[in-house]
Tab-separated table of C-alpha atoms and ligand atoms in Angstrom:
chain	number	residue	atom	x	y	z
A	1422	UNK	CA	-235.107	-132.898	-115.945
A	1423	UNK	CA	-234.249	-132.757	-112.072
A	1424	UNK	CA	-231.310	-130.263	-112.578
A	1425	UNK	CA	-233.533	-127.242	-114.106
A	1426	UNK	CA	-236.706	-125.551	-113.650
A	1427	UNK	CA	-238.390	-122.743	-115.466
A	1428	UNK	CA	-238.601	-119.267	-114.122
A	1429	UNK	CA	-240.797	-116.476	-115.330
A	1430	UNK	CA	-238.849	-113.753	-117.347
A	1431	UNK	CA	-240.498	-111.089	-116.000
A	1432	UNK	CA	-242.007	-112.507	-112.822
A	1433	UNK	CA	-239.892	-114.999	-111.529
A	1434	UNK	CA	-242.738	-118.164	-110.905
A	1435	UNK	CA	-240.980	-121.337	-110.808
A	1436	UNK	CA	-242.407	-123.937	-113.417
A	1437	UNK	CA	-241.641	-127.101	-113.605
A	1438	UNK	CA	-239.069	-127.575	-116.998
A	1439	UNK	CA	-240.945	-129.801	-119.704
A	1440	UNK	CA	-241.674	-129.475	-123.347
A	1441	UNK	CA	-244.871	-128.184	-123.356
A	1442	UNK	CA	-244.642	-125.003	-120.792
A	1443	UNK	CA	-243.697	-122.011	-122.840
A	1444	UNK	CA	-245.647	-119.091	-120.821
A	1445	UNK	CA	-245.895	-118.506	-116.846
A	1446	UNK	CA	-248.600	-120.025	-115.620
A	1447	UNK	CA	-249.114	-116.414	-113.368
A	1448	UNK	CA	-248.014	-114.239	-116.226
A	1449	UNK	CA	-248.076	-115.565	-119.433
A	1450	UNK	CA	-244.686	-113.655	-119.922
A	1451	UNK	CA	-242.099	-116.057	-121.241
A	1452	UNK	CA	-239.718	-118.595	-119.251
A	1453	UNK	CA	-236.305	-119.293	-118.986
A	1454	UNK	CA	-234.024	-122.152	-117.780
A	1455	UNK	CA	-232.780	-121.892	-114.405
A	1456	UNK	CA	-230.657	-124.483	-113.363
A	1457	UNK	CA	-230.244	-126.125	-109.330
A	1458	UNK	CA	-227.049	-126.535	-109.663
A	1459	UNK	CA	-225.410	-125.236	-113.063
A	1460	UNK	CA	-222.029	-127.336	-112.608
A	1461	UNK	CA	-223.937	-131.066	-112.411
A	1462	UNK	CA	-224.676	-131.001	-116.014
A	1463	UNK	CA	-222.463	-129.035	-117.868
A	1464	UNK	CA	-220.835	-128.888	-121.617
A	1465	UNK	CA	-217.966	-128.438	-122.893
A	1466	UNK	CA	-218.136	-125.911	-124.765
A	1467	UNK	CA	-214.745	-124.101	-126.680
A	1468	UNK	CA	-213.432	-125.904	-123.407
A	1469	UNK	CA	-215.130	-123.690	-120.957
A	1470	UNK	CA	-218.051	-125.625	-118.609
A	1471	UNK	CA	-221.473	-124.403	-120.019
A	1472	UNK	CA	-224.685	-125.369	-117.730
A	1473	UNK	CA	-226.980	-126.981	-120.410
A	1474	UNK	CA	-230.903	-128.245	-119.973
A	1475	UNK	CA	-230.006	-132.177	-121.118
A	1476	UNK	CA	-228.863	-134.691	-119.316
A	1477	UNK	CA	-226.045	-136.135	-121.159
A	1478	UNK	CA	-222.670	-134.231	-121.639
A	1479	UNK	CA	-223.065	-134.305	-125.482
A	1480	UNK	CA	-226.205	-133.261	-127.661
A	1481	UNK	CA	-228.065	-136.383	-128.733
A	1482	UNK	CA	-228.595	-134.843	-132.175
A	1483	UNK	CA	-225.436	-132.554	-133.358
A	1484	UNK	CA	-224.023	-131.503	-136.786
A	1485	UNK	CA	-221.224	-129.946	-134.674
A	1486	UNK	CA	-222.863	-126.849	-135.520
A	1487	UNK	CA	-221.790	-123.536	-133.940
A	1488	UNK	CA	-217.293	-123.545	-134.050
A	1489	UNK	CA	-218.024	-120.377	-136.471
A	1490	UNK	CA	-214.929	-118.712	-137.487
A	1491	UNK	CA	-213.880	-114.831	-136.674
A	1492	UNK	CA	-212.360	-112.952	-139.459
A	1493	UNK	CA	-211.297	-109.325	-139.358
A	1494	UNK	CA	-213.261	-107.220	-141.460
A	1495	UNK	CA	-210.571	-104.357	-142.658
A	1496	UNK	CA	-213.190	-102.912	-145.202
A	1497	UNK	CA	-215.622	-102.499	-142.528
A	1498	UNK	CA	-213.736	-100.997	-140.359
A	1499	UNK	CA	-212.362	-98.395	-142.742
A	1500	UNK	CA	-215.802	-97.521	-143.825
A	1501	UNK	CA	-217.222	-96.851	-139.922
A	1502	UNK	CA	-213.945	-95.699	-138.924
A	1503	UNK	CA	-213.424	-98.286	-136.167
A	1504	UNK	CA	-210.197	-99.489	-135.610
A	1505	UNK	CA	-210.554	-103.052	-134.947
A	1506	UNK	CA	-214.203	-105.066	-136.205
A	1507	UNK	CA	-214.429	-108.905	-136.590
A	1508	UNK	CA	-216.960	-111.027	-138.117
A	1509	UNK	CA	-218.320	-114.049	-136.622
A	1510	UNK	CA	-219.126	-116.442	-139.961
A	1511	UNK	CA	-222.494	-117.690	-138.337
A	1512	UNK	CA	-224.019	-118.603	-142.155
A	1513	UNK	CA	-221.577	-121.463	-142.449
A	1514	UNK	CA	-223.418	-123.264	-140.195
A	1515	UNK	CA	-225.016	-126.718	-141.249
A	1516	UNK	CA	-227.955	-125.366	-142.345
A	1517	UNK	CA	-226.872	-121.748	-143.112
A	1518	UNK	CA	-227.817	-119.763	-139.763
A	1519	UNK	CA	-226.809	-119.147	-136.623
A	1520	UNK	CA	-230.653	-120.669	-135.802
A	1521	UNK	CA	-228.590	-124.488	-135.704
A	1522	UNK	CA	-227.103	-123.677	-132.489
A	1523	UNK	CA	-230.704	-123.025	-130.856
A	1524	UNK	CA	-232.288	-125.893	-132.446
A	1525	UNK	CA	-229.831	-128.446	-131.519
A	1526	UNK	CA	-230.135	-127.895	-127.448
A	1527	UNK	CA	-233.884	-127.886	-127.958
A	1528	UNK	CA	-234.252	-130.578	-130.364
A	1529	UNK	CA	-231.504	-132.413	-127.879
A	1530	UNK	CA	-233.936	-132.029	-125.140
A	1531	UNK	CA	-236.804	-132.923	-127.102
A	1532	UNK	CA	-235.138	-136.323	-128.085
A	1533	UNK	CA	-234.748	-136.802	-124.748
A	1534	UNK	CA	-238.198	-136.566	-123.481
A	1535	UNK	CA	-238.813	-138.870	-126.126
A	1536	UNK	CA	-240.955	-136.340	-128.579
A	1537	UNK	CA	-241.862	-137.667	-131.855
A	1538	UNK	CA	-244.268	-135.319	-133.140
A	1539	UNK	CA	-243.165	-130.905	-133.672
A	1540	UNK	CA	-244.699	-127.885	-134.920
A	1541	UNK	CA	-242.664	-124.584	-135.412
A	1542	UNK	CA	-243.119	-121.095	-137.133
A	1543	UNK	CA	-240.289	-119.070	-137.955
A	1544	UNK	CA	-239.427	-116.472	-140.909
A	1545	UNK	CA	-237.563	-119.497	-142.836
A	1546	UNK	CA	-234.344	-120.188	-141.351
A	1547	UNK	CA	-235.583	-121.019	-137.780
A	1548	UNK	CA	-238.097	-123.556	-140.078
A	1549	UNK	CA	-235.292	-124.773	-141.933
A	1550	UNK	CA	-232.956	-125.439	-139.252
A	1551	UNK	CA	-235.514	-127.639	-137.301
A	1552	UNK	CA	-236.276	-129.289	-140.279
A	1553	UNK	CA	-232.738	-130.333	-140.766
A	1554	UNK	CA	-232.267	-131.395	-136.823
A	1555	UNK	CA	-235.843	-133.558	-137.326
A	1556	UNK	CA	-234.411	-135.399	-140.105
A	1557	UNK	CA	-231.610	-136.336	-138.386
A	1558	UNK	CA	-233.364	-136.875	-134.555
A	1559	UNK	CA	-236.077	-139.015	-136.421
A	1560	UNK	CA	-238.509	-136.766	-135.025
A	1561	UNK	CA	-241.888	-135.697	-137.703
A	1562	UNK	CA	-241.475	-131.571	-137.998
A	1563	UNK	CA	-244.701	-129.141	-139.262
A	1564	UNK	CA	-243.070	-125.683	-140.294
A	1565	UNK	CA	-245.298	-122.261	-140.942
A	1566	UNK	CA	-243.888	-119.711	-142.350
A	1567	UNK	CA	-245.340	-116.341	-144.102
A	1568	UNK	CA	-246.135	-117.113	-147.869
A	1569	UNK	CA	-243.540	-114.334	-148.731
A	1570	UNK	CA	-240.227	-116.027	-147.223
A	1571	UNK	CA	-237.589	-116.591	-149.854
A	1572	UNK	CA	-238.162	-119.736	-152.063
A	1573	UNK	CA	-234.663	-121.241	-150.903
A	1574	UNK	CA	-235.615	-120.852	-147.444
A	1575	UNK	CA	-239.121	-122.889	-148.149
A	1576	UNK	CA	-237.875	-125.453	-150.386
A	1577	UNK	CA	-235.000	-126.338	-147.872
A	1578	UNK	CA	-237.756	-126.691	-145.627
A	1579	UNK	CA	-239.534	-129.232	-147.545
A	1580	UNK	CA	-235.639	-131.038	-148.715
A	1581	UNK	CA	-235.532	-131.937	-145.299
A	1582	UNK	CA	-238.815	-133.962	-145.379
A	1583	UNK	CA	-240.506	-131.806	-143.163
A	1584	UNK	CA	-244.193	-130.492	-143.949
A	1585	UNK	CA	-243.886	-126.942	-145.030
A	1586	UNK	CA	-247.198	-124.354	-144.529
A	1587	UNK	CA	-247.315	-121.153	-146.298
A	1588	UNK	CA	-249.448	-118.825	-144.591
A	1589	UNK	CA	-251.240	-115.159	-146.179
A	1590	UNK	CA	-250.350	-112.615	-143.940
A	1591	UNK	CA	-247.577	-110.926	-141.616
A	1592	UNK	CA	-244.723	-113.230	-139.459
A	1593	UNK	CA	-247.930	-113.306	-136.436
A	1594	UNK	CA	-250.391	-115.353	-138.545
A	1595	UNK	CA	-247.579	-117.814	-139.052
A	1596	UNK	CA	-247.258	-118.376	-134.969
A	1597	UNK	CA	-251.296	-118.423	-135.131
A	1598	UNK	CA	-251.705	-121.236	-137.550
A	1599	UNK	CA	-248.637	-122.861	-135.791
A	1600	UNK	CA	-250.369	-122.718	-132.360
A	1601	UNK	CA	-253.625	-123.531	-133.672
A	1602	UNK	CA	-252.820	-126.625	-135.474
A	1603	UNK	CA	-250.649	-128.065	-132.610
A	1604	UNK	CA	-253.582	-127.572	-130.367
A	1605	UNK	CA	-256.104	-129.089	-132.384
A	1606	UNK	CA	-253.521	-132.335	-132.633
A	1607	UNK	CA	-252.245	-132.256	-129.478
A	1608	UNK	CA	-248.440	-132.283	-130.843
A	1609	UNK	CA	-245.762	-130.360	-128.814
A	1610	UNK	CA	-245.003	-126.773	-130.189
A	1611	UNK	CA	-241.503	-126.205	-130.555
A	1612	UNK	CA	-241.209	-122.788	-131.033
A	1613	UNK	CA	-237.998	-121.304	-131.429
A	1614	UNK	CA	-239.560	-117.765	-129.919
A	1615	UNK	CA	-240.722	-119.113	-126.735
A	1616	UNK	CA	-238.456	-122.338	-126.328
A	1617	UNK	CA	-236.400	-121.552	-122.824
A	1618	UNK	CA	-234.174	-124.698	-124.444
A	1619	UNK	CA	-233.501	-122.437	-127.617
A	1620	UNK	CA	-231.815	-119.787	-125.788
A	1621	UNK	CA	-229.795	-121.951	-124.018
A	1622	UNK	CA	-227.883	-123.196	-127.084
A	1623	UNK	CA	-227.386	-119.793	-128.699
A	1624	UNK	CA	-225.065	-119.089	-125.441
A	1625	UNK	CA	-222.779	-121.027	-127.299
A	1626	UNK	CA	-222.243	-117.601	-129.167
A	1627	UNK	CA	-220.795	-116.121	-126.241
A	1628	UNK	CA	-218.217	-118.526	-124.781
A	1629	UNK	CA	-216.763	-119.269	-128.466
A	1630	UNK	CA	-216.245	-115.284	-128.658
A	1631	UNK	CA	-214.994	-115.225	-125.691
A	1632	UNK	CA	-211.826	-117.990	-126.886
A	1633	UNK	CA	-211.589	-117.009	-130.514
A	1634	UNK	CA	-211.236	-113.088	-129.824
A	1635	UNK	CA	-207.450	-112.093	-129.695
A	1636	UNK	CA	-208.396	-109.199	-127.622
A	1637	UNK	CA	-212.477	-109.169	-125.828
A	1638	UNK	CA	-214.528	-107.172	-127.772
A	1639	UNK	CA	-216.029	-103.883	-126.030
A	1640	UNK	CA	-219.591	-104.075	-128.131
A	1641	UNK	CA	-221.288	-106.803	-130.095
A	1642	UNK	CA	-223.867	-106.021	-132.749
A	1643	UNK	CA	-226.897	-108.142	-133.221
A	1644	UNK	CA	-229.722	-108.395	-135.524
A	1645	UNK	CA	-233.283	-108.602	-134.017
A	1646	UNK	CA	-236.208	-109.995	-134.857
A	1647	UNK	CA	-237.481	-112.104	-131.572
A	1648	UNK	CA	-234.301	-111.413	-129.447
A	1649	UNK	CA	-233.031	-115.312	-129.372
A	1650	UNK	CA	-229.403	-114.593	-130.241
A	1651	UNK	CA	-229.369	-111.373	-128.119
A	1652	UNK	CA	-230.803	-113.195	-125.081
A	1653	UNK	CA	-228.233	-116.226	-125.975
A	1654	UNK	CA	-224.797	-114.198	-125.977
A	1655	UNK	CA	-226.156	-112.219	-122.863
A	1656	UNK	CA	-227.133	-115.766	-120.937
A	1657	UNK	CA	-223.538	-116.921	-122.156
A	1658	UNK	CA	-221.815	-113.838	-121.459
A	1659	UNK	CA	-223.154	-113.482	-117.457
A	1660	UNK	CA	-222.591	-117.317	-117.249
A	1661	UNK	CA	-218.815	-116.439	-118.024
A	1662	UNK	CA	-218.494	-113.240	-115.551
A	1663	UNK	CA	-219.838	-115.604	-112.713
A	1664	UNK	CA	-217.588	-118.443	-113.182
A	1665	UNK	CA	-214.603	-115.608	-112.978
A	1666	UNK	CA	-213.842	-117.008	-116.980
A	1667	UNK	CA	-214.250	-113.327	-118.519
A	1668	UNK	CA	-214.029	-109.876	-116.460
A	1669	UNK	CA	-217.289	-107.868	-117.904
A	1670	UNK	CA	-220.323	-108.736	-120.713
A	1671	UNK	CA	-219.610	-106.479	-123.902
A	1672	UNK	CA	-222.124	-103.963	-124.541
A	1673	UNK	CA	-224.684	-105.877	-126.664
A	1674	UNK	CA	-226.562	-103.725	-129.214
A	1675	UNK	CA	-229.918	-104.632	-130.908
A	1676	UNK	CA	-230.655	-103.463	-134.531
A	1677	UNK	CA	-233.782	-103.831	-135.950
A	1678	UNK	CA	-235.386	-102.614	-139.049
A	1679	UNK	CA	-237.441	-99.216	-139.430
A	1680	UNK	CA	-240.494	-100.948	-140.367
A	1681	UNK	CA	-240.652	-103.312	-137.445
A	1682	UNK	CA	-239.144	-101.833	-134.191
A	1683	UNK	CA	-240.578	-102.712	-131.335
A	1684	UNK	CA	-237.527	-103.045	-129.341
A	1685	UNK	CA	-236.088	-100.354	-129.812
A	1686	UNK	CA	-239.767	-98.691	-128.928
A	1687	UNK	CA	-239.157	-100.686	-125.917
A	1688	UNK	CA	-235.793	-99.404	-125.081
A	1689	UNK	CA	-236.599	-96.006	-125.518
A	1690	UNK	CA	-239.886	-96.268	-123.476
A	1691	UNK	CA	-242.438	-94.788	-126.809
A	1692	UNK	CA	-245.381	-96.990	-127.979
A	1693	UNK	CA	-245.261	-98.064	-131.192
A	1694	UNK	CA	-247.107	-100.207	-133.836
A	1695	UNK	CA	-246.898	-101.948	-137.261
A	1696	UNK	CA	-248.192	-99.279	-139.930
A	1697	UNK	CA	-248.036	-101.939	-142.618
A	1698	UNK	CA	-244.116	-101.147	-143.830
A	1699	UNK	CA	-241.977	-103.554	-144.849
A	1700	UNK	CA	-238.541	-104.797	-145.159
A	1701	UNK	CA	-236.409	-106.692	-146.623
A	1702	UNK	CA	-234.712	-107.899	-143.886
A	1703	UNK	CA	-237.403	-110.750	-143.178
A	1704	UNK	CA	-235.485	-112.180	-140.396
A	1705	UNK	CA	-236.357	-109.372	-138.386
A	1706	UNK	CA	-239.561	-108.512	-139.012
A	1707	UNK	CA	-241.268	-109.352	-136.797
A	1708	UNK	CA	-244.088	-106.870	-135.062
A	1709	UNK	CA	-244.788	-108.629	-131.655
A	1710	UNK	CA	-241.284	-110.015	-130.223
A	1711	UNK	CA	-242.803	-112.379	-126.553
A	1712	UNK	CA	-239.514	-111.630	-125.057
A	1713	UNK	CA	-239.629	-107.805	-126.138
A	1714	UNK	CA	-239.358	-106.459	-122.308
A	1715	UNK	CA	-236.200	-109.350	-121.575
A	1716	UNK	CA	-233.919	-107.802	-124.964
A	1717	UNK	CA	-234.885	-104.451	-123.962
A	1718	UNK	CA	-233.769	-104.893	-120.205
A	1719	UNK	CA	-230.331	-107.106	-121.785
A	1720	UNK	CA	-229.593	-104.276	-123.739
A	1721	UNK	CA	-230.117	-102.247	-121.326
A	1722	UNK	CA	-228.047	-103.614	-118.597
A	1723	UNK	CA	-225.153	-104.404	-120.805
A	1724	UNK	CA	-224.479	-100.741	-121.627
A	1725	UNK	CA	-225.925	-101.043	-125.474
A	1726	UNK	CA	-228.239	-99.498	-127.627
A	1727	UNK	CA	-231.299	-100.640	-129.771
A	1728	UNK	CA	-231.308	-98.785	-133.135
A	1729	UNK	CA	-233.163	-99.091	-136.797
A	1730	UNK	CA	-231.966	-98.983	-139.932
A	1731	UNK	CA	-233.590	-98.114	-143.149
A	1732	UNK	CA	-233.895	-100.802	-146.073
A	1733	UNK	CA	-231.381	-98.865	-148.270
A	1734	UNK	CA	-228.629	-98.753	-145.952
A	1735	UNK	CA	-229.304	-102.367	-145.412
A	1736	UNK	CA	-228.759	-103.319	-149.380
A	1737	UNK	CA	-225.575	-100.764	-149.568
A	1738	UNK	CA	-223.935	-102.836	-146.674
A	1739	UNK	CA	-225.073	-106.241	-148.308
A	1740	UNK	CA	-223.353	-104.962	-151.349
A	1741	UNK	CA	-220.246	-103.784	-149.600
A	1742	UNK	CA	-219.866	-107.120	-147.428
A	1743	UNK	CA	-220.172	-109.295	-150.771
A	1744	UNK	CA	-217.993	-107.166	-152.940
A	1745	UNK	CA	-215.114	-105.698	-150.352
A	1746	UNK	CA	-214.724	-108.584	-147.877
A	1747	UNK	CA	-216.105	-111.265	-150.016
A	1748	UNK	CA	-218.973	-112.433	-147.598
A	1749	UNK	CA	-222.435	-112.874	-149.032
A	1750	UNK	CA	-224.872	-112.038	-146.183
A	1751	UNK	CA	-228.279	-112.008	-146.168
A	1752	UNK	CA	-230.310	-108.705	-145.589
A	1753	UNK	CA	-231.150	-109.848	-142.346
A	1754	UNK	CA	-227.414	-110.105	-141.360
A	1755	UNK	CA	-226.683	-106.752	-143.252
A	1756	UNK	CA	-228.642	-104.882	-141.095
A	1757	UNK	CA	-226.424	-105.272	-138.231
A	1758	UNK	CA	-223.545	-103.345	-140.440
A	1759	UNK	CA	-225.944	-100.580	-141.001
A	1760	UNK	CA	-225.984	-100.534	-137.054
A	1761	UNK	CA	-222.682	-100.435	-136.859
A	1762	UNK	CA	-222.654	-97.624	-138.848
A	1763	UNK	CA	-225.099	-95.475	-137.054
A	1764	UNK	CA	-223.604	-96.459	-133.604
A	1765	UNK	CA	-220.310	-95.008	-134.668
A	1766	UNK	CA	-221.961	-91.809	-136.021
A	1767	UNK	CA	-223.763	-91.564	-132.857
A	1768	UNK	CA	-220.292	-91.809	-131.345
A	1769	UNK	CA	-221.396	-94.815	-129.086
A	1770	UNK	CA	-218.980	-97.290	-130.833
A	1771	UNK	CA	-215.217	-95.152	-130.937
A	1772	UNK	CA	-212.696	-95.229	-133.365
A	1773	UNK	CA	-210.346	-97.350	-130.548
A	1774	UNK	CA	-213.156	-99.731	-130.037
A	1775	UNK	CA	-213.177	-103.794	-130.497
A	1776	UNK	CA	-216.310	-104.703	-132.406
A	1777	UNK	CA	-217.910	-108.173	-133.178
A	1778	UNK	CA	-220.719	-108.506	-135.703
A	1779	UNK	CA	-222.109	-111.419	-136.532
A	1780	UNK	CA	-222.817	-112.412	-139.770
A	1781	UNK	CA	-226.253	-114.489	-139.148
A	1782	UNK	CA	-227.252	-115.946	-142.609
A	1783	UNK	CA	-226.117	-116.623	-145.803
A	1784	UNK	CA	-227.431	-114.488	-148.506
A	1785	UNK	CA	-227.857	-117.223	-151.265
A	1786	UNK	CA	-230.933	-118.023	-149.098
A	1787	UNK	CA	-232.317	-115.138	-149.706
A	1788	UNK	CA	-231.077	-113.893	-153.325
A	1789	UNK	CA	-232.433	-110.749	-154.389
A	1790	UNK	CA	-231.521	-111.454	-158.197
B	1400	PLP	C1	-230.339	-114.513	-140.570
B	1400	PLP	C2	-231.063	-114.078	-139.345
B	1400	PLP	N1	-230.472	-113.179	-138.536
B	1400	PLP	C3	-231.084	-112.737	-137.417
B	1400	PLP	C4	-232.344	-113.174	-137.072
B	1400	PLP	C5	-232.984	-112.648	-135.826
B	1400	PLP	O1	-233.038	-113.608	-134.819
B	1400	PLP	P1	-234.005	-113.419	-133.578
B	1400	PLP	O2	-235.417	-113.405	-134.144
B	1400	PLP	O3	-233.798	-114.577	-132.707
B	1400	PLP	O4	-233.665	-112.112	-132.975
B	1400	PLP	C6	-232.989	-114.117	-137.866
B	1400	PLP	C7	-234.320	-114.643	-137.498
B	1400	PLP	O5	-235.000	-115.284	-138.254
B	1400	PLP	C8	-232.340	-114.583	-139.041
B	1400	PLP	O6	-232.922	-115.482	-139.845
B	1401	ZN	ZN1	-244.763	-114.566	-114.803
């Protein structure tokens, strides 16, 4: 991997890029690609160059995931009183989340450092969607993931031949068993919330916006758990600016839920920590985020805002989605709507404003009924 190296997050140390660094060495904060020299090994991507970690100019294992369509949401926007809000369908991906554009570049990069052998944790989709690109890269997956993630989510796991772990506790103990039994078997860990290659597939987000949008969008509104879509569109969108393909980054806004908000703790500079609440937005529940300082400062930067949203305002806007514009989201996804909603109350989103929302995740993977 001549053409990259990792660099700290948070303290820029150089690393050298392979599959098993996922913390600086000086640090421990997480790393991210950087590349030498981002045109040598670029992808085409909605027809724009995008630097990518592999070597080849293709993905060696690809369900030509990602190529989500936008929709205009008319409902929506009537009920936030926003002129103009789009949808980016991210659950029709192959396996049903936006996760398959992550887990492509890193399984892609895996393949070609010749991995056989990978353990992940993840909330369910994250598990799933590895599973799937395994399968199809010949490579032998281990997924953990909390005994309470939705039964669809688990059993795709296991359709995909992969070996599925159910572990007692919150989102953390899965990472902990995942880390623990990698270690003991020397296998690579290939997790989705540390991977520097994950990140560098969900830019693929931001340069297919950046085409399919009639008019650019002023804000984009993302669920967040880890950060790895967040980080992704912001990585795209500053990729775009400096190649002189789009004028400015859209302000990027982080919702998470009430029970687990530790970026928006982050962003608003208070301490906080998990009082045992939960939510049913299991996507983003998650207590400890690694790259918690890197979403904050993306937010930041970008001119956004990091808000939370309370369970029921989540289910109304699941139920509003589904029966108004016909799109069955998952709670996860929901939640972003219910940031929509408070953004434009707060009067940072305005009535003229272009919105994108993406819709993560397909609610029949996580039926309620
Ligand atoms: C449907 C869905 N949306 C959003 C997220 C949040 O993604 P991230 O943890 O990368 O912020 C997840 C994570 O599992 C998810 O499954
Ligand atoms: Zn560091």
């Amino acid at each position: 991997m001549s053409h990259i190296h990792l660099v700290c997050t948070e303290c820029q140390a150089a690393h050298n890029a392979d599959m098993l660094t996922l913390g600086c060495r000086e640090c421990g904060s997480p790393l991210d690609v950087a590349y030498d020299s981002p045109e040598s090994h670029a992808m085409t991507v909605s027809g724009l160059p995008m630097p990518a970690p592999i070597h080849a100019d293709a993905l060696g294992v690809t369900m030509r995931e990602g190529n989500t369509p936008i929709v205009p949401l008319p409902a929506v926007s009537e009920a936030v009183g926003v002129g103009s809000v789009w949808g980016k369908l991210e659950m029709v991906s192959p396996t049903g989340s936006f996760k398959d554009r992550g887990v492509a570049m890193m399984l892609s990069v895996a393949m070609e450092r010749g991995v056989s052998e990978i353990v992940e944790d993840s909330s369910g989709n994250a598990g799933a969607s590895v599973a799937a690109y395994a399968a199809r890269a010949g490579i032998r997956a281990h997924v953990f993931a909390p005994d309470t993630a939705p039964r669809a989510k688990m059993g795709q796991i296991r359709v995909y031949g992969a070996s599925a772990h159910a572990v007692p506790g919150a989102r953390e103990q899965s990472a902990r068993a995942a880390e623990a039994y990698r270690r003991a078997r020397g296998l690579v860990y290939a997790s989705h919330n540390l991977s520097p290659y994950f990140i560098e597939g969900t830019k693929t987000f931001a340069y297919e916006i950046h085409t399919q949008m009639p008019c650019p969008a002023d804000h984009t509104v993302i669920p967040v758990g880890n950060g790895s879509l967040l980080i992704g569109a912001w990585k795209g969108y500053c990729e775009l600016v400096a190649g002189g393909a789009a004028q400015s980054v859209p302000r990027l806004h982080a919702i998470q839920s009430e029970a687990a908000r530790p970026i928006v703790a982050e962003f608003e500079g208070v301490e906080w920590r998990a009082d045992g609440s939960t939510t049913i937005a299991g996507g983003i529940s998650v207590g400890a985020p690694p790259r918690k300082a890197q979403v904050a400062r993306a937010v930041r930067q970008s001119g956004g805002r990091a808000l939370a949203v309370s369970d029921e305002r989540i289910l109304w806007w699941q139920n509003l989605l589904a029966a108004s514009e016909g799109i069955f989201a998952e709670p996860t996804s929901a939640a972003a709507f219910a940031g929509l909603e408070l953004l434009a109350k707060r009067g940072h989103v305005r009535a003229s404003d272009t919105v994108l929302v993406p819709v993560t995740g397909s609610g029949l993977k996580d039926a309620q009924f």
